CSV table of C-alpha atoms in Angstrom, one decimal:
chain,number,residue,atom,x,y,z
A,114,MET,CA,140.9,81.5,119.0
A,115,GLU,CA,143.7,81.1,116.5
A,116,MET,CA,146.7,83.4,116.4
A,117,SER,CA,149.2,81.2,114.5
A,118,THR,CA,151.2,82.6,111.6
A,119,ALA,CA,151.7,81.1,108.1
A,120,ARG,CA,154.1,78.2,107.9
A,121,SER,CA,157.3,78.8,106.0
A,122,ASN,CA,158.7,76.3,103.5
A,123,GLU,CA,162.1,74.8,103.7
A,124,ASN,CA,163.6,77.9,102.1
A,125,GLY,CA,162.1,80.1,104.8
A,126,GLN,CA,159.5,81.6,102.3
A,127,SER,CA,155.9,82.0,103.3
A,128,LEU,CA,153.3,80.0,101.5
A,129,VAL,CA,151.8,81.9,98.5
A,130,PHE,CA,148.4,81.2,97.2
A,131,ASP,CA,148.6,81.7,93.4
A,132,PRO,CA,145.4,80.4,91.7
A,133,SER,CA,147.0,80.6,88.2
A,134,HIS,CA,149.0,77.5,89.2
A,135,LEU,CA,147.2,75.9,92.1
A,136,GLN,CA,143.8,75.5,90.4
A,137,PHE,CA,145.4,72.9,88.1
A,138,GLU,CA,147.3,70.9,90.7
A,139,SER,CA,146.1,67.4,91.4
A,140,SER,CA,147.2,67.7,95.0
A,141,ILE,CA,146.8,70.7,97.2
A,142,PRO,CA,149.1,72.0,100.0
A,143,SER,CA,148.2,70.6,103.4
A,144,GLU,CA,147.4,74.0,104.7
A,145,PHE,CA,144.3,74.0,102.6
A,146,ILE,CA,143.0,70.6,103.7
A,147,TRP,CA,140.3,70.9,106.4
A,148,PRO,CA,139.7,68.4,109.2
A,149,ASP,CA,137.3,65.5,108.5
A,150,HIS,CA,134.5,66.9,110.6
A,151,GLU,CA,134.6,70.2,108.7
A,152,LYS,CA,135.0,68.9,105.1
A,153,PRO,CA,132.3,69.6,102.6
A,154,SER,CA,129.3,67.3,102.9
A,155,ALA,CA,128.0,65.5,99.8
A,156,ASP,CA,124.6,66.5,98.4
A,157,PRO,CA,123.4,68.9,101.2
A,158,PRO,CA,119.7,69.8,101.3
A,159,GLU,CA,118.5,73.2,100.1
A,160,LEU,CA,117.8,75.9,102.7
A,161,VAL,CA,114.6,77.5,101.7
A,162,ILE,CA,114.8,81.1,102.9
A,163,PRO,CA,112.0,83.7,102.5
A,164,PRO,CA,112.1,86.2,99.7
A,165,VAL,CA,111.4,89.6,101.1
A,166,ASP,CA,109.7,92.0,98.6
A,167,LEU,CA,111.3,95.3,99.4
A,168,ARG,CA,109.2,97.3,96.9
A,169,SER,CA,106.0,96.1,98.6
A,170,PHE,CA,107.3,97.0,102.1
A,171,LEU,CA,108.3,100.5,101.0
A,172,SER,CA,104.9,101.1,99.3
A,173,GLY,CA,103.5,101.6,102.8
A,174,GLU,CA,100.6,99.2,102.2
A,175,PRO,CA,99.6,97.8,105.6
A,176,LEU,CA,99.2,94.1,104.5
A,177,ALA,CA,102.6,94.2,102.6
A,178,ILE,CA,104.3,95.6,105.6
A,179,ALA,CA,102.8,93.0,107.9
A,180,LYS,CA,103.8,90.2,105.6
A,181,THR,CA,107.4,91.4,105.2
A,182,THR,CA,107.9,92.0,108.8
A,183,GLN,CA,106.6,88.6,109.8
A,184,LEU,CA,108.9,86.9,107.2
A,185,VAL,CA,112.0,88.8,108.4
A,186,ASN,CA,111.2,88.3,112.1
A,187,GLU,CA,110.8,84.6,111.8
A,188,ALA,CA,114.0,84.2,109.7
A,189,CYS,CA,116.1,86.4,111.8
A,190,ARG,CA,115.0,84.9,115.1
A,191,LYS,CA,116.0,81.4,113.8
A,192,HIS,CA,119.1,81.8,111.6
A,193,GLY,CA,119.4,85.4,110.3
A,194,PHE,CA,119.2,84.7,106.6
A,195,PHE,CA,116.7,85.9,104.0
A,196,LEU,CA,116.5,87.0,100.3
A,197,VAL,CA,115.7,90.5,99.1
A,198,VAL,CA,113.8,90.8,95.8
A,199,ASN,CA,112.4,93.9,94.0
A,200,HIS,CA,115.3,95.8,95.5
A,201,GLY,CA,115.6,98.5,92.9
A,202,ILE,CA,119.3,98.0,92.2
A,203,ASP,CA,120.1,98.4,88.5
A,204,GLN,CA,120.9,94.9,87.0
A,205,LYS,CA,123.5,96.5,84.7
A,206,LEU,CA,125.4,97.7,87.7
A,207,ILE,CA,125.5,94.2,89.2
A,208,THR,CA,126.5,92.7,85.8
A,209,LYS,CA,129.4,95.2,85.5
A,210,ALA,CA,130.5,94.5,89.0
A,211,HIS,CA,130.9,90.8,88.2
A,212,GLU,CA,132.7,91.5,84.9
A,213,TYR,CA,135.2,93.8,86.6
A,214,MET,CA,135.9,91.0,89.1
A,215,ASP,CA,136.8,88.7,86.2
A,216,PHE,CA,139.3,91.3,84.9
A,217,PHE,CA,140.9,91.9,88.3
A,218,PHE,CA,141.3,88.4,89.5
A,219,GLY,CA,142.6,87.4,86.0
A,220,LEU,CA,145.6,89.7,86.5
A,221,PRO,CA,149.0,88.2,87.3
A,222,LEU,CA,149.6,87.8,91.0
A,223,SER,CA,152.3,90.5,91.0
A,224,GLU,CA,149.8,93.0,89.6
A,225,LYS,CA,147.1,92.2,92.2
A,226,GLN,CA,149.8,92.4,95.0
A,227,LYS,CA,150.1,96.1,94.3
A,228,ALA,CA,147.1,96.4,96.6
A,229,GLN,CA,148.3,93.8,99.0
A,230,ARG,CA,146.4,93.8,102.3
A,231,LYS,CA,148.6,94.5,105.3
A,232,LEU,CA,148.5,92.2,108.4
A,233,GLY,CA,145.8,93.5,110.8
A,234,ASP,CA,144.2,95.6,108.1
A,235,HIS,CA,140.8,94.9,106.5
A,236,CYS,CA,141.3,96.5,103.2
A,237,GLY,CA,143.3,95.5,100.1
A,238,TYR,CA,144.1,92.3,98.2
A,239,ALA,CA,144.5,89.0,100.0
A,240,SER,CA,145.4,85.6,98.5
A,241,SER,CA,143.9,83.3,101.1
A,242,PHE,CA,145.0,84.0,104.7
A,243,THR,CA,148.5,82.8,104.2
A,244,GLY,CA,150.0,85.7,106.1
A,245,ARG,CA,147.8,85.2,109.1
A,246,PHE,CA,147.0,81.5,109.7
A,247,SER,CA,149.0,78.2,109.2
A,248,SER,CA,146.1,75.8,108.8
A,249,LYS,CA,142.5,75.5,107.4
A,250,LEU,CA,143.2,78.2,104.8
A,251,PRO,CA,140.4,79.3,102.5
A,252,TRP,CA,140.7,78.5,98.8
A,253,LYS,CA,140.0,82.1,97.7
A,254,GLU,CA,141.2,85.6,96.8
A,255,THR,CA,139.6,88.8,98.0
A,256,PHE,CA,139.9,92.5,97.3
A,257,SER,CA,138.3,94.7,100.0
A,258,PHE,CA,137.6,98.4,100.1
A,259,ARG,CA,136.5,100.8,102.8
A,260,TYR,CA,133.3,102.6,101.9
A,261,CYS,CA,132.4,105.6,104.1
A,262,THR,CA,129.3,107.7,103.7
A,263,ASP,CA,131.1,110.8,105.1
A,264,ALA,CA,133.4,111.8,102.2
A,265,GLN,CA,135.1,114.2,104.5
A,266,SER,CA,136.5,111.4,106.7
A,267,SER,CA,137.9,109.0,104.2
A,268,GLU,CA,139.0,108.6,100.6
A,269,THR,CA,136.5,107.2,98.1
A,270,VAL,CA,136.8,103.7,96.8
A,271,GLU,CA,137.8,105.2,93.5
A,272,GLN,CA,140.7,107.1,95.1
A,273,TYR,CA,141.8,104.1,97.1
A,274,VAL,CA,142.0,101.9,94.0
A,275,VAL,CA,143.8,104.5,92.0
A,276,ASN,CA,146.3,105.0,94.8
A,277,LYS,CA,147.0,101.3,95.0
A,278,MET,CA,146.7,100.1,91.4
A,279,GLY,CA,147.3,103.2,89.3
A,280,GLU,CA,145.3,105.6,87.0
A,281,ASP,CA,144.3,102.8,84.6
A,282,PHE,CA,142.0,101.5,87.4
A,283,ARG,CA,140.0,104.7,87.9
A,284,ASP,CA,136.9,103.3,86.1
A,285,PHE,CA,137.2,100.1,88.1
A,286,GLY,CA,137.3,102.1,91.4
A,287,ALA,CA,134.5,104.4,90.3
A,288,LEU,CA,132.3,101.3,89.5
A,289,TYR,CA,132.8,99.8,92.9
A,290,HIS,CA,132.2,103.1,94.7
A,291,GLU,CA,128.9,103.3,92.8
A,292,TYR,CA,128.0,99.8,93.8
A,293,SER,CA,129.0,100.4,97.4
A,294,GLU,CA,126.8,103.5,97.5
A,295,ALA,CA,123.9,101.5,96.2
A,296,MET,CA,124.4,98.8,98.8
A,297,SER,CA,124.6,101.4,101.5
A,298,ASN,CA,121.3,102.8,100.5
A,299,LEU,CA,119.8,99.3,100.2
A,300,SER,CA,121.1,98.5,103.7
A,301,LEU,CA,119.3,101.5,105.2
A,302,GLU,CA,116.0,100.4,103.6
A,303,ILE,CA,116.5,96.9,105.1
A,304,MET,CA,117.1,98.6,108.4
A,305,GLU,CA,113.6,100.1,108.2
A,306,VAL,CA,112.3,96.5,107.8
A,307,PHE,CA,114.2,95.5,111.0
A,308,GLY,CA,112.8,98.5,113.0
A,309,ALA,CA,109.2,97.6,112.0
A,310,SER,CA,109.8,93.8,112.6
A,311,LEU,CA,111.1,94.4,116.1
A,312,GLY,CA,108.4,96.8,117.1
A,313,VAL,CA,110.6,99.8,117.7
A,314,ASP,CA,110.6,103.0,115.7
A,315,ARG,CA,110.8,102.2,112.0
A,316,GLY,CA,113.6,104.7,111.5
A,317,CYS,CA,115.6,103.6,114.6
A,318,PHE,CA,118.2,101.4,113.0
A,319,ARG,CA,118.2,103.4,109.8
A,320,GLU,CA,119.3,106.5,111.8
A,321,PHE,CA,121.9,104.4,113.6
A,322,PHE,CA,123.6,103.4,110.3
A,323,LYS,CA,122.9,106.5,108.3
A,324,ASP,CA,126.5,107.5,108.5
A,325,ASN,CA,128.1,104.1,108.1
A,326,ASP,CA,131.8,103.0,107.7
A,327,SER,CA,131.4,99.9,105.7
A,328,ILE,CA,133.4,97.2,103.8
A,329,MET,CA,133.0,96.2,100.2
A,330,ARG,CA,134.6,92.8,99.3
A,331,LEU,CA,135.1,91.0,96.0
A,332,ASN,CA,135.4,87.3,96.5
A,333,TYR,CA,136.9,84.9,94.0
A,334,TYR,CA,137.0,81.2,94.4
A,335,PRO,CA,139.2,79.5,91.8
A,336,PRO,CA,138.6,75.8,90.7
A,337,CYS,CA,140.1,73.3,93.1
A,338,GLN,CA,141.0,69.8,92.0
A,339,LYS,CA,140.3,68.4,95.5
A,340,PRO,CA,137.0,70.2,96.3
A,341,ASP,CA,136.2,67.4,98.8
A,342,LEU,CA,139.1,68.4,101.0
A,343,ALA,CA,139.1,72.2,100.8
A,344,LEU,CA,136.7,75.1,101.5
A,345,GLY,CA,136.4,78.4,99.8
A,346,THR,CA,135.5,80.0,103.1
A,347,GLY,CA,135.5,78.1,106.4
A,348,PRO,CA,132.6,78.1,108.8
A,349,HIS,CA,132.2,81.5,110.3
A,350,CYS,CA,129.8,84.3,111.4
A,351,ASP,CA,130.3,87.9,110.2
A,352,PRO,CA,131.4,90.2,112.9
A,353,THR,CA,129.9,93.1,110.9
A,354,SER,CA,126.3,94.3,111.2
A,355,LEU,CA,124.6,93.2,107.9
A,356,THR,CA,125.9,91.3,104.9
A,357,ILE,CA,124.4,91.8,101.4
A,358,LEU,CA,125.7,89.1,99.1
A,359,HIS,CA,125.2,88.7,95.4
A,360,GLN,CA,126.2,85.2,94.1
A,361,ASP,CA,127.0,84.4,90.5
A,362,GLN,CA,125.3,81.4,88.9
A,363,VAL,CA,127.9,78.9,90.1
A,364,GLY,CA,126.8,79.0,93.7
A,365,GLY,CA,128.5,77.6,96.8
A,366,LEU,CA,127.0,79.3,99.8
A,367,GLN,CA,126.0,76.9,102.6
A,368,VAL,CA,124.4,77.7,106.0
A,369,TYR,CA,124.3,75.6,109.1
A,370,VAL,CA,120.7,75.2,110.2
A,371,ASP,CA,119.0,72.5,112.2
A,372,GLU,CA,122.3,70.7,112.9
A,373,GLN,CA,123.2,70.3,109.2
A,374,TRP,CA,124.8,72.2,106.3
A,375,GLN,CA,122.3,73.3,103.7
A,376,PHE,CA,122.9,75.2,100.4
A,377,VAL,CA,121.5,78.5,99.3
A,378,ARG,CA,120.5,78.4,95.6
A,379,SER,CA,121.8,81.2,93.4
A,380,ASN,CA,119.3,83.7,92.3
A,381,PRO,CA,120.6,86.5,90.0
A,382,GLU,CA,117.6,88.7,90.8
A,383,ALA,CA,118.0,88.5,94.5
A,384,PHE,CA,120.5,89.5,97.2
A,385,VAL,CA,121.2,87.1,100.1
A,386,VAL,CA,121.1,89.1,103.4
A,387,ASN,CA,122.4,87.8,106.7
A,388,ILE,CA,122.8,89.2,110.3
A,389,GLY,CA,126.3,89.9,111.8
A,390,ASP,CA,127.5,90.0,115.3
A,391,THR,CA,127.2,93.8,115.6
A,392,LEU,CA,123.5,93.7,114.7
A,393,MET,CA,122.8,90.8,117.0
A,394,ALA,CA,124.2,92.9,119.8
A,395,LEU,CA,122.2,95.9,118.7
A,396,THR,CA,119.0,93.8,118.8
A,397,ASN,CA,120.0,92.5,122.3
A,398,GLY,CA,120.4,89.0,120.9
A,399,ILE,CA,116.8,88.8,119.5
A,400,TYR,CA,118.1,88.4,115.9
A,401,LYS,CA,120.6,85.5,115.5
A,402,ILE,CA,123.8,84.9,113.7
A,403,CYS,CA,124.4,81.7,111.9
A,404,LEU,CA,127.5,79.7,110.7
A,405,HIS,CA,128.0,79.8,107.0
A,406,ARG,CA,130.7,78.8,104.5
A,407,ALA,CA,131.5,78.6,100.9
A,408,VAL,CA,132.4,75.4,99.0
A,409,VAL,CA,134.5,75.1,95.8
A,410,ASN,CA,134.3,72.8,92.8
A,411,SER,CA,136.8,71.4,90.3
A,412,THR,CA,135.6,73.0,87.1
A,413,LYS,CA,134.3,76.5,87.6
A,414,ALA,CA,135.5,79.6,89.4
A,415,ARG,CA,132.9,81.2,91.6
A,416,LYS,CA,132.5,84.9,92.3
A,417,SER,CA,130.4,86.9,94.8
A,418,LEU,CA,130.0,90.5,95.8
A,419,ALA,CA,129.7,91.1,99.5
A,420,PHE,CA,128.8,94.4,101.2
A,421,PHE,CA,129.3,94.5,105.0
A,422,LEU,CA,127.4,97.3,106.6
A,423,CYS,CA,129.2,98.7,109.7
A,424,PRO,CA,128.4,101.6,112.0
A,425,GLN,CA,130.8,104.5,112.3
A,426,MET,CA,134.0,103.4,114.0
A,427,ASP,CA,133.4,105.0,117.4
A,428,LYS,CA,129.6,104.9,117.5
A,429,VAL,CA,128.5,103.0,120.6
A,430,VAL,CA,126.6,99.8,119.9
A,431,THR,CA,123.8,99.6,122.4
A,432,PRO,CA,120.3,98.3,121.9
A,433,PRO,CA,117.2,100.5,121.9
A,434,THR,CA,115.5,100.7,125.3
A,435,GLY,CA,112.4,99.1,123.8
A,436,LEU,CA,114.3,95.8,123.4
A,437,ILE,CA,115.3,95.6,127.1
A,438,ASP,CA,112.9,94.7,129.8
A,439,ALA,CA,112.6,92.3,132.8
A,440,GLU,CA,112.3,89.3,130.5
A,441,ASN,CA,115.1,90.5,128.1
A,442,GLN,CA,118.1,91.6,130.2
A,443,ARG,CA,121.1,93.1,128.5
A,444,LEU,CA,123.2,90.3,126.9
A,445,TYR,CA,126.2,92.3,125.7
A,446,ARG,CA,128.2,95.2,127.1
A,447,ASP,CA,128.4,98.4,125.1
A,448,PHE,CA,131.2,98.5,122.5
A,449,THR,CA,132.4,100.3,119.4
A,450,TRP,CA,132.9,98.8,115.9
A,451,ARG,CA,136.5,100.0,116.1
A,452,ASN,CA,137.1,97.6,119.1
A,453,LEU,CA,135.3,94.6,117.5
A,454,LEU,CA,137.1,95.2,114.2
A,455,GLU,CA,140.5,95.2,115.9
A,456,PHE,CA,139.6,92.1,117.8
A,457,THR,CA,138.6,90.1,114.7
A,458,GLN,CA,141.5,91.4,112.5
A,459,LYS,CA,144.3,90.9,115.1
A,460,HIS,CA,143.2,88.5,117.8
A,461,TYR,CA,140.4,86.2,116.8
A,462,ARG,CA,139.3,84.1,113.9
A,463,ALA,CA,135.6,84.9,113.6
A,464,ASP,CA,133.2,82.0,114.5
A,465,SER,CA,129.9,81.5,116.3
A,466,HIS,CA,131.4,82.6,119.6
A,467,THR,CA,133.0,85.9,118.6
A,468,LEU,CA,130.8,88.2,120.7
A,469,ASP,CA,131.3,86.1,123.8
A,470,ALA,CA,135.1,86.0,123.3
A,471,PHE,CA,135.1,89.7,122.5
A,472,SER,CA,133.1,90.4,125.7
A,473,ASN,CA,135.9,88.7,127.7
A,474,TRP,CA,138.7,90.4,125.9
A,475,LEU,CA,137.3,94.0,125.9
A,476,PRO,CA,137.6,94.8,129.7
A,477,LYS,CA,141.2,93.7,129.7
A,478,GLN,CA,142.0,96.4,127.1
A,479,MET,CA,140.4,99.1,129.2
A,480,ASN,CA,142.4,98.4,132.4
């Protein structure tokens, strides 16, 4: 657990991560230098993760379903990562989403800060974690939005962006609302694969997430003149349920499997999918989470689109009865996404032990 705050400089001002200057600096602030045992490794091997043909699965053809469920089951029991191909998402939408990222992160820092993320919140613009932590800071900027399938309960991504950035950003907000909606629908299809893979009702998990309250995040990793000392994102596991990631051609995603860091090759026609803590709890620990991180380089900026599927805030996360028996006792207590989100935003820096730490923290909040 890390609850330190950002170190102030000698003038009492908090450290500010402004890529327009820092990406050209030959030396980087000490807050961005990672310990030796966590620094990027040279020439990691490639992690070969299975491509899951979603169109074949949805066709209903028995052999295609059997092949898909076997691939997903094996991957998720080991490390929780796989690729989705033939996903049906319009390539023009993906391309536009990457182009709009170039536009936003190319703005002056003062413009981006109109949407500044508040401490303890999970939406808005963030330049590294300078307001939250004092060491092992990530070399990145992010812009995050809440996406809720129930339009009655929350503003749309478009409305949020316009409220923060102004009317000129309406098309920008509308584009990411459309992208989030596409990712939500894709997530529900993947949930059908999980239901079939685990031998419970195929619609079980789809129904659970039908009304989701999710997070869309734009990640931007500027060049770093000391890429051997820094990390774009440090080793972590996602506390959310499911992550659907689209990398650009630069690449940089690494996964810790078989006691070593391995890289995931970029594939513009595929999405990288990985399990989060909430889904691990929902599957009673059958599907595993895995440490992953992002590295940076000295010449190219890297971008990625990340959609984090989450249940409704107060929906109780409890595994289906079919996943609990004498040999598979309950591993985690019931909880709500609201509680876990608060824990990871205000009390804990997400890692591979988040659920265990959360399980110890939660009862104390209820006394």
